[in-house]
XYZ file of C-alpha atoms in Angstrom:
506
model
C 0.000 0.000 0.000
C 1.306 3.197 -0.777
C 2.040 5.961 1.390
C -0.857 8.327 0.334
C -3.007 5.233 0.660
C -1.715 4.701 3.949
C -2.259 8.449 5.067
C -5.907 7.912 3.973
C -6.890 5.433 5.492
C -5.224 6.813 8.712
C -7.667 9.516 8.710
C -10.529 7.491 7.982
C -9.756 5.499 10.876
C -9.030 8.123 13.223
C -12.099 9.844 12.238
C -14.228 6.934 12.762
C -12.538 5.980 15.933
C -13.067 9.554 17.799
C -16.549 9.587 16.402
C -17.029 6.177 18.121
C -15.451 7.240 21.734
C -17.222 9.840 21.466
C -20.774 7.551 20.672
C -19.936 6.213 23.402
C -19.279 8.717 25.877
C -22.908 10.149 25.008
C -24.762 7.052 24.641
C -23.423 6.232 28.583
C -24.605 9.771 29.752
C -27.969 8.863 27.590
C -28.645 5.553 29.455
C -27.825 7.658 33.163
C -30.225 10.848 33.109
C -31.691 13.039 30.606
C -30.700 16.962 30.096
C -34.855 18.603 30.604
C -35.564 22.492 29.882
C -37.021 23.643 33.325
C -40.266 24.454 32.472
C -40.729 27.663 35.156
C -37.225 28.969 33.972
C -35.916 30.574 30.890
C -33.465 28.184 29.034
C -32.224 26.460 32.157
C -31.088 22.714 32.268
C -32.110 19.979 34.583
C -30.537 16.995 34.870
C -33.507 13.858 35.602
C -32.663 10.564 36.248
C -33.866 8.076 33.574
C -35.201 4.377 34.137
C -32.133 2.673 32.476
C -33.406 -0.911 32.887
C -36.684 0.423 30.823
C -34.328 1.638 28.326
C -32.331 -1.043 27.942
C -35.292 -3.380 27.448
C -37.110 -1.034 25.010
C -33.995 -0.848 22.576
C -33.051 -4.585 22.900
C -36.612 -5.266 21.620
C -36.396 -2.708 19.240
C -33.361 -4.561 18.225
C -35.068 -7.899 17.755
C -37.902 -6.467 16.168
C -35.726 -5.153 13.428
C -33.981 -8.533 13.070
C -36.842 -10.382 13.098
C -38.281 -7.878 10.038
C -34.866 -8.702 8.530
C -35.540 -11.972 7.868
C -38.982 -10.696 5.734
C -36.914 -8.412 3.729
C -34.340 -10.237 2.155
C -35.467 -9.738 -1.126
C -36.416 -5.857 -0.848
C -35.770 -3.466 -3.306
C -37.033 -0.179 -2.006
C -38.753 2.444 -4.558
C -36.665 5.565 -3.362
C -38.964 8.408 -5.496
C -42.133 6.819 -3.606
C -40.333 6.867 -0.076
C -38.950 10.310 -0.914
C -42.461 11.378 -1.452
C -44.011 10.117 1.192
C -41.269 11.334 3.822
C -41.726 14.862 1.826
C -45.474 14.747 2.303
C -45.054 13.368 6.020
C -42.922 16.012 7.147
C -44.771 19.159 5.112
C -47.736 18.288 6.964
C -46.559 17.938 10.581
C -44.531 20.680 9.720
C -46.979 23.019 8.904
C -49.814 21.784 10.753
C -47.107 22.327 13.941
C -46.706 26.369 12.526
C -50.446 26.639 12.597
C -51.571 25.369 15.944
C -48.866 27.585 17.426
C -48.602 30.773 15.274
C -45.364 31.099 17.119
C -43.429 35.089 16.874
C -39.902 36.197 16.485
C -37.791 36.179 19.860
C -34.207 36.950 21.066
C -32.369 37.648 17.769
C -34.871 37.037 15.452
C -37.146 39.292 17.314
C -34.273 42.041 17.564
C -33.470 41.870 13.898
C -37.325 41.820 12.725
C -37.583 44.693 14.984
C -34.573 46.566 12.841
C -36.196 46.335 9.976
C -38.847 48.272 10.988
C -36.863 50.640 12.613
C -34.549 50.856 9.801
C -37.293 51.958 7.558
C -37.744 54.725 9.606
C -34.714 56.113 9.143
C -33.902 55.092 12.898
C -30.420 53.164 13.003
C -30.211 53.287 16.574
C -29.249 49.656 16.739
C -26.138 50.813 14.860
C -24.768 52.191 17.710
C -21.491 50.553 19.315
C -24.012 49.833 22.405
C -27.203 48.738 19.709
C -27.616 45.559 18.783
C -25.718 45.054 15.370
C -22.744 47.181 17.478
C -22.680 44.358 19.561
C -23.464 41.873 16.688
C -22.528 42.887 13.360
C -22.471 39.478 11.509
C -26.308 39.798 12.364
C -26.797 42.422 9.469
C -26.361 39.703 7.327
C -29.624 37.694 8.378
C -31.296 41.508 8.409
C -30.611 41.798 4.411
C -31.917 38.365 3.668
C -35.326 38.961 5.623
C -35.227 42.353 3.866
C -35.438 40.721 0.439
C -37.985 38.403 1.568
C -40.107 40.576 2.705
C -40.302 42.916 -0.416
C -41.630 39.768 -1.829
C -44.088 38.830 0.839
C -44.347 41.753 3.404
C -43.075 42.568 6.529
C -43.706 40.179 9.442
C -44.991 37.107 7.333
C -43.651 35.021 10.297
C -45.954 32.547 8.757
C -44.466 32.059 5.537
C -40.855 32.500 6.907
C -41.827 29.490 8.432
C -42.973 27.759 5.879
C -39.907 28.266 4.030
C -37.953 26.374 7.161
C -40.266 23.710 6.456
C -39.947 23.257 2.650
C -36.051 24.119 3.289
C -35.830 21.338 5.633
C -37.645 18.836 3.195
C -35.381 19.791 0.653
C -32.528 19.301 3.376
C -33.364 15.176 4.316
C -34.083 14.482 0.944
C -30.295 15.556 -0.003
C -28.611 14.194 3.426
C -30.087 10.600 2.309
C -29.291 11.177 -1.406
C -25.955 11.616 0.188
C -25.812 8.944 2.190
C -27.086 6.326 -0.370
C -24.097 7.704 -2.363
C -21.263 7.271 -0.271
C -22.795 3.813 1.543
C -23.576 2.920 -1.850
C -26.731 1.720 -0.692
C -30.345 2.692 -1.344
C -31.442 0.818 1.416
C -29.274 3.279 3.489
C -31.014 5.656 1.819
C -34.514 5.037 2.448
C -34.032 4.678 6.268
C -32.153 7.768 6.171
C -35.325 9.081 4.889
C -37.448 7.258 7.748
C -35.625 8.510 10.398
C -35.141 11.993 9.419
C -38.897 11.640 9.175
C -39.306 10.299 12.809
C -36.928 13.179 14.217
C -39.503 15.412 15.435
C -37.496 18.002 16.972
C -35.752 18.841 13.538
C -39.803 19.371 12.355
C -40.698 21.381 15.393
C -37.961 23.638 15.111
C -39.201 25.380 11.771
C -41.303 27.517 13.891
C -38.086 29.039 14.749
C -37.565 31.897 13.041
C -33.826 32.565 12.340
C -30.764 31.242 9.568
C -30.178 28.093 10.886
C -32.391 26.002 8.774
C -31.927 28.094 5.694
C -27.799 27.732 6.262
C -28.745 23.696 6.459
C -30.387 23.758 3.415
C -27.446 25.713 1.478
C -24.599 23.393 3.281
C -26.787 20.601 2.072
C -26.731 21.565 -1.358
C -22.979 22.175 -1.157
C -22.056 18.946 0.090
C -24.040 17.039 -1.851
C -22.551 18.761 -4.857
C -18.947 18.148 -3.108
C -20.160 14.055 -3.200
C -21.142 14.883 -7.025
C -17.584 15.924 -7.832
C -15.586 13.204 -6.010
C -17.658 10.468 -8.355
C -16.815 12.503 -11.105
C -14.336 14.813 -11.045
C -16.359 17.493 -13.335
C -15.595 20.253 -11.950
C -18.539 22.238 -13.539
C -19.750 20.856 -9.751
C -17.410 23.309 -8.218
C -20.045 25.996 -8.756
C -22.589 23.860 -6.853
C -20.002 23.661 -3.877
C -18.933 27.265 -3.838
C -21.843 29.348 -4.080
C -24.215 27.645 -1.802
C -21.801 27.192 1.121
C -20.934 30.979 0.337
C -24.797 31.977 1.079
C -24.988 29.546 4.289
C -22.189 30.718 5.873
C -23.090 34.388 5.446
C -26.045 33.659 6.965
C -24.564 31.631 10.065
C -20.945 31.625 10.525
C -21.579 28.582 12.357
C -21.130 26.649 8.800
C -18.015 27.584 8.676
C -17.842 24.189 9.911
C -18.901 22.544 6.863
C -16.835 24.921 5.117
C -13.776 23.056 6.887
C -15.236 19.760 6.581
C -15.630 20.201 2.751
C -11.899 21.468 2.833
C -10.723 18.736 4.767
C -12.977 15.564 2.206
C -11.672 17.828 -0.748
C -7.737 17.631 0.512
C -8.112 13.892 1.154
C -9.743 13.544 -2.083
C -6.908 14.814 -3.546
C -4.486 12.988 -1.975
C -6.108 9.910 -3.098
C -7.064 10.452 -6.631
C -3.814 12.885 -7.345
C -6.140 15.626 -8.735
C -4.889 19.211 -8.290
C -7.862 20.616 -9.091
C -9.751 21.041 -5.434
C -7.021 23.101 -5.090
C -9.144 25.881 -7.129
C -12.267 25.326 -5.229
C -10.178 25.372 -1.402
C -9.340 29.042 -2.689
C -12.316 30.048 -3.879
C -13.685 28.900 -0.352
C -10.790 30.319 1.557
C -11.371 34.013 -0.071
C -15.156 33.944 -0.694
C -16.333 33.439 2.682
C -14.726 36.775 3.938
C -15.910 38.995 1.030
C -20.261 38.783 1.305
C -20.350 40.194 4.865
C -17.670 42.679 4.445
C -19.863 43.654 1.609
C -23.414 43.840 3.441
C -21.208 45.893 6.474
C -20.031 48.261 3.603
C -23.850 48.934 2.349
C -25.266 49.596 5.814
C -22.708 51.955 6.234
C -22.955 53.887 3.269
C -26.885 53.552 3.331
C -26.954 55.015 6.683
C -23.955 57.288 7.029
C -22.805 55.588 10.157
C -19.498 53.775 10.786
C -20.303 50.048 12.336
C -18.096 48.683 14.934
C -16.615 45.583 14.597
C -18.766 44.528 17.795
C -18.062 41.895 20.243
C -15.122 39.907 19.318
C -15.207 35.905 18.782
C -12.547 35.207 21.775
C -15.132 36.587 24.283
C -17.856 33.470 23.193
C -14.764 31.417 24.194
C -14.480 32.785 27.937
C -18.254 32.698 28.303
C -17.945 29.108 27.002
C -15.698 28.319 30.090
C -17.717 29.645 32.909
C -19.967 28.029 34.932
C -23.733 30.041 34.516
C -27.156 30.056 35.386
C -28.577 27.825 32.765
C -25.471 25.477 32.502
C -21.915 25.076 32.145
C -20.905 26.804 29.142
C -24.464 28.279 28.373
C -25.579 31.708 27.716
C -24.832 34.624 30.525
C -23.932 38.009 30.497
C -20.570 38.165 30.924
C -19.361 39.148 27.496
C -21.550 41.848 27.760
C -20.576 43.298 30.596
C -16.674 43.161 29.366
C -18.113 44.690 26.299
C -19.315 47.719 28.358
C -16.702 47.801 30.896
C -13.811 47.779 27.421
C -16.501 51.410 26.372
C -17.825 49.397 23.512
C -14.203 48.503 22.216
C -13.943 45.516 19.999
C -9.942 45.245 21.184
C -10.280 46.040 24.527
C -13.203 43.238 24.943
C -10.675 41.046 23.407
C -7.850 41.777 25.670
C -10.474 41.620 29.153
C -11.724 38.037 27.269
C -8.424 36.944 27.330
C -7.916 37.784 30.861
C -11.088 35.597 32.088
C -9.866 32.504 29.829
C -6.267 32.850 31.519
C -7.736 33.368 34.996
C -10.443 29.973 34.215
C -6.914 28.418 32.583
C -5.386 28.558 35.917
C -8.189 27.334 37.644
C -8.728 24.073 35.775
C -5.312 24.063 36.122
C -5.537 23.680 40.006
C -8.670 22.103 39.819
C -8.451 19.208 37.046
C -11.141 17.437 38.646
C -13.496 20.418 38.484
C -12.192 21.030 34.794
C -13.530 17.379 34.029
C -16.736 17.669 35.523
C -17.519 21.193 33.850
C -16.570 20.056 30.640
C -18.632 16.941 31.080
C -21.704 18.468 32.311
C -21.390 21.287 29.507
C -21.235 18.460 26.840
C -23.829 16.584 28.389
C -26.109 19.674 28.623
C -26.292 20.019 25.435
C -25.847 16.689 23.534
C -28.176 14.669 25.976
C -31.096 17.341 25.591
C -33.296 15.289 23.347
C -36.008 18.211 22.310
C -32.929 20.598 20.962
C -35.055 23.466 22.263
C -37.490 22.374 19.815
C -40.586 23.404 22.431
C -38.748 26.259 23.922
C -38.198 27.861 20.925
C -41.745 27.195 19.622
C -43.346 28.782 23.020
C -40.751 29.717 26.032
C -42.617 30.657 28.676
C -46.289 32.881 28.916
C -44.471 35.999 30.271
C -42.513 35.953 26.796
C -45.542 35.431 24.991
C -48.249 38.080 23.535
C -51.115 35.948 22.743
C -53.117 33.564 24.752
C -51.607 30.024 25.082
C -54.580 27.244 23.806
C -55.224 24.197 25.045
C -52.959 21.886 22.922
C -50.229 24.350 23.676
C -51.141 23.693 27.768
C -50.864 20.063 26.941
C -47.401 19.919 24.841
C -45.815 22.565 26.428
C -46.576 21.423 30.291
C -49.223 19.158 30.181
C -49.257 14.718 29.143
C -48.322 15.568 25.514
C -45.085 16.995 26.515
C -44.036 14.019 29.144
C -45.570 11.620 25.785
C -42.983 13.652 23.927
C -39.842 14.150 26.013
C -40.345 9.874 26.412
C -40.503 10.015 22.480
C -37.414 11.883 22.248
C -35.535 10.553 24.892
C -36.093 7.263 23.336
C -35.066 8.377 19.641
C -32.073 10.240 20.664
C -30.655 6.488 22.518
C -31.348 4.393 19.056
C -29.802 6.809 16.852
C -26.974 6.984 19.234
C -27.124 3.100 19.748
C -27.399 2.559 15.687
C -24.560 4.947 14.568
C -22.017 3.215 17.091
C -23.024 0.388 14.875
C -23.137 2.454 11.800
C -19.604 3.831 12.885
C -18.139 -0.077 13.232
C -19.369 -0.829 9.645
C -17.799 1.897 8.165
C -14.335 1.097 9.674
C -14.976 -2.252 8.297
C -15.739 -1.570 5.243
C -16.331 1.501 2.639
C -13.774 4.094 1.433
C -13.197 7.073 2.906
C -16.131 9.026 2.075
C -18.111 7.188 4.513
C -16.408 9.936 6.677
C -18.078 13.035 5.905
C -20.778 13.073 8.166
C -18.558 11.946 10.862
C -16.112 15.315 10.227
C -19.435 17.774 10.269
C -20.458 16.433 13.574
C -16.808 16.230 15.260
C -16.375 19.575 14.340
C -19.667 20.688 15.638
C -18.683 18.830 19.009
C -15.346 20.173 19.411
C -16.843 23.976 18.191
C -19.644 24.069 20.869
C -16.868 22.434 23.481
C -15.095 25.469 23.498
C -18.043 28.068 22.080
C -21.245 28.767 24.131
C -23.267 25.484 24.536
C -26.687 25.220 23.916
C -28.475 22.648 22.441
C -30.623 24.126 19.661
C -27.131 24.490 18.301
C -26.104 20.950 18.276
C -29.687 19.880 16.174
C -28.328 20.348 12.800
C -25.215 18.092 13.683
C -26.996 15.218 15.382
C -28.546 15.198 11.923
C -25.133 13.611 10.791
C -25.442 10.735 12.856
C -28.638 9.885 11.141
C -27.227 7.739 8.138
C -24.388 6.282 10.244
C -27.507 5.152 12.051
C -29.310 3.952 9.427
C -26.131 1.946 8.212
C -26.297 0.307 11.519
C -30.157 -0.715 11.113
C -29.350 -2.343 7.624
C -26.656 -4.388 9.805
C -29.643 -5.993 12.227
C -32.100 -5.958 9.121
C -29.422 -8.546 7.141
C -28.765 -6.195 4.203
C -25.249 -5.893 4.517
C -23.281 -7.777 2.377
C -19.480 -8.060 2.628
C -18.022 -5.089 1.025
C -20.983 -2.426 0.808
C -23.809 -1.905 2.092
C -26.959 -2.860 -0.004
């Protein structure tokens, strides 16, 4: 074996591997106690005990059941157009029928930015200001312009179609994460249960009422990697346009996706070290450059539009210290620390940086004399966040009636506090275990078997984990990468159903 084939397969493996410890890790904190919103306080974690004897039953007979259904579907030969239909259908209607019953509004920055707008329009650009909101957050102009442009289309405050559009977005956004996966597991079969349990991930559905760029940012990523998959079967690069402008758009929107900017990088650079094609080096640097020049651009246009200069607001380090203190809600979660260095720095992007510094040094030192501490934070902040099976998906449907300015109804009483939501949190609680369960499996057929694109969904969510490790936690953030474990998943439930064959999955 050569060396570059060596070097590749070393990364698939120690991909694979970390992914797996890390399965692990979370599928041991799963069994133990589940991560639950307090219902009487705003975004605050509770850690509840869970019935692991119950568990463990319920998923060895889930287990059975699908081995037993194995032995009925040796000969299957699933019609993917008819399940991608269905699934489509499925979701659209939960989907939407969830935006209806709730009729849920803008809050926190989605609220603050809708709010802009109509400020903005009034020639008030307050929220300018090194103390206003986009002077705190100026990457936040960014989702401002692209609700602009949908609402000269719609109207302003069409919270209704907005989302809609998460819905059809997210549709759009399974269909092409099991296109994907059926194309690097080589397996349709992988790709119809894919399909299924994107489907039966109700939290992903729920969150559409949330009105911000994360499910729009999916749905661009989405398109970019599965054009990324396109080119490494082909090697057209006429795919590179499919890659680069998409990814381009999502991460404007949410910086966030810088991750699966990195990820693509990273599947591009082995791609050419195992093919010996020079040509991702074009798309890398197209990447590399593009992704600084559309929100240096939107900055530019507010400022000449409204004659003020905008700061360069709160700087990324201080995320990182607020990340490594202990808070209110959780370890790692949301407080108001940066803030306050903000102020206390007179709204100065450098001096923040400089005070942020100072706290991580000073919590440095602490975990430094205090390694056992330094575990337990670290593991309660992961847990917090990856063990919370709902991803906010209530909470940021309907947080709380003293956030909310009409009436709550009677199915709201019921999901929100009521039977439906202990029917649910069982529901997802349950979910979250399998899909945790399958992928270890998933994880151990890849490393079997498969080249090394089997990897790509594994990158997306290691990078997610390690991000929101250091970054604030919270767990509405980690959704769209517990999406990635989905077809690993799925890879393991073709294992128990006897439709893996040696040498691909079928």
């Amino acid at each position: 074996m050569l060396y570059k084939e060596k070097f590749v397969q070393f990364c698939k493996k120690f991909v694979l591997g970390l992914t797996g410890i890390i399965l692990i890790f979370l599928t041991y904190y799963s069994l133990l106690s589940t991560s639950v919103l307090d219902p009487l306080k705003v975004e605050t974690i509770v850690y509840v005990k869970d019935n692991i004897p119950l568990l463990i039953l319920a998923a060895l007979l889930l287990g059975i059941g699908i081995i037993c259904l194995g032995s009925l579907l040796k000969t299957w030969q699933p019609n993917v157009v008819r399940w991608r239909i269905l699934v489509s259908i499925f979701v659209f209607i939960l989907g939407i029928g969830w935006i209806f019953l709730n009729k849920s509004l803008p809050f926190a920055d989605g609220l603050m930015i809708d709010q802009a707008i109509d400020e903005f329009a009034v020639n008030d650009y307050s929220q300018l200001a090194p103390n206003g909101y986009f002077g705190k957050f100026p990457f936040q102009l960014n989702f401002m312009m692209f609700l602009q442009c949908l609402y000269s289309f719609v109207g302003n405050h069409n919270y209704i179609f907005l989302q809609a559009l998460n819905v059809v977005s997210l549709i759009i956004t399974i269909l092409l994460v099991a296109n994907i996966a059926g194309r690097v597991f080589k397996s349709t079969h992988v790709e119809v249960i894919t399909l299924l349990l994107s489907a039966l991930f109700l939290p992903l559905i729920f969150y559409c009422s949330f009105i911000y760029s994360t499910i729009y940012g999916l749905l661009f990523s989405t398109i970019s990697l599965y054009f990324m998959i396109r080119y490494m079967e082909t090697h057209n690069m006429k795919y590179s346009f499919g890659i680069i402008l998409p990814l381009l758009l999502a991460v404007t929107l949410k910086s966030n996706y810088l991750i699966i900017l990195i990820a693509i990088i990273c599947m591009l650079v082995m791609d050419m070290i195992a093919n010996k094609k020079i040509a991702p080096v074009v798309i890398i640097v197209l990447l590399l450059i593009g992704q600084m020049i559309p929100g240096r651009l939107i900055k530019s246009y507010y400022q000449n539009a409204t004659g003020m200069e905008i700061s360069k607001g709160i700087p990324s380090i201080a995320w990182v210290a607020m990340g490594m203190e202990n808070g209110p809600k959780a370890p790692g979660w949301y407080n108001k620390t940066m803030f306050k260095s903000y102020k206390k720095a007179k709204y100065n992007s450098e001096e923040t940086a400089e005070l942020s510094k100072k706290n991580i040094t000073q919590r440095l030192d602490y975990f430094k004399d205090n390694p056992n501490k330094a575990l337990v934070f670290y593991r309660d902040k992961t847990i917090s966040q990856w063990n919370e099976p709902t991803f906010e998906s209530l909470w940021v449907t309907y947080h709380g009636p003293h956030m909310k300015k009409t009436p709550i109804s009677s199915f709201q009483k019921t999901i929100f506090y009521g039977k439906l939501n202990k029917v649910y949190l069982i529901y997802t609680n349950f979910y979250h275990l399998i899909i945790l369960l399958f992928a270890i499996l998933g994880i151990y057929i890849c490393w079997k078997r498969h080249t090394y694109a089997v990897i790509l969904f594994a990158v997306i969510f290691l990078g997610g984990f390690f991000f929101h490790t250091l970054w604030e936690a919270n767990s509405k953030y980690t959704i769209t990468y517990f999406l990635m474990l989905v077809p690993y998943a799925a890879s393991g439930i073709c294992l128990l159903l006897n439709l893996t064959k040696k040498g691909e999955v079928k």
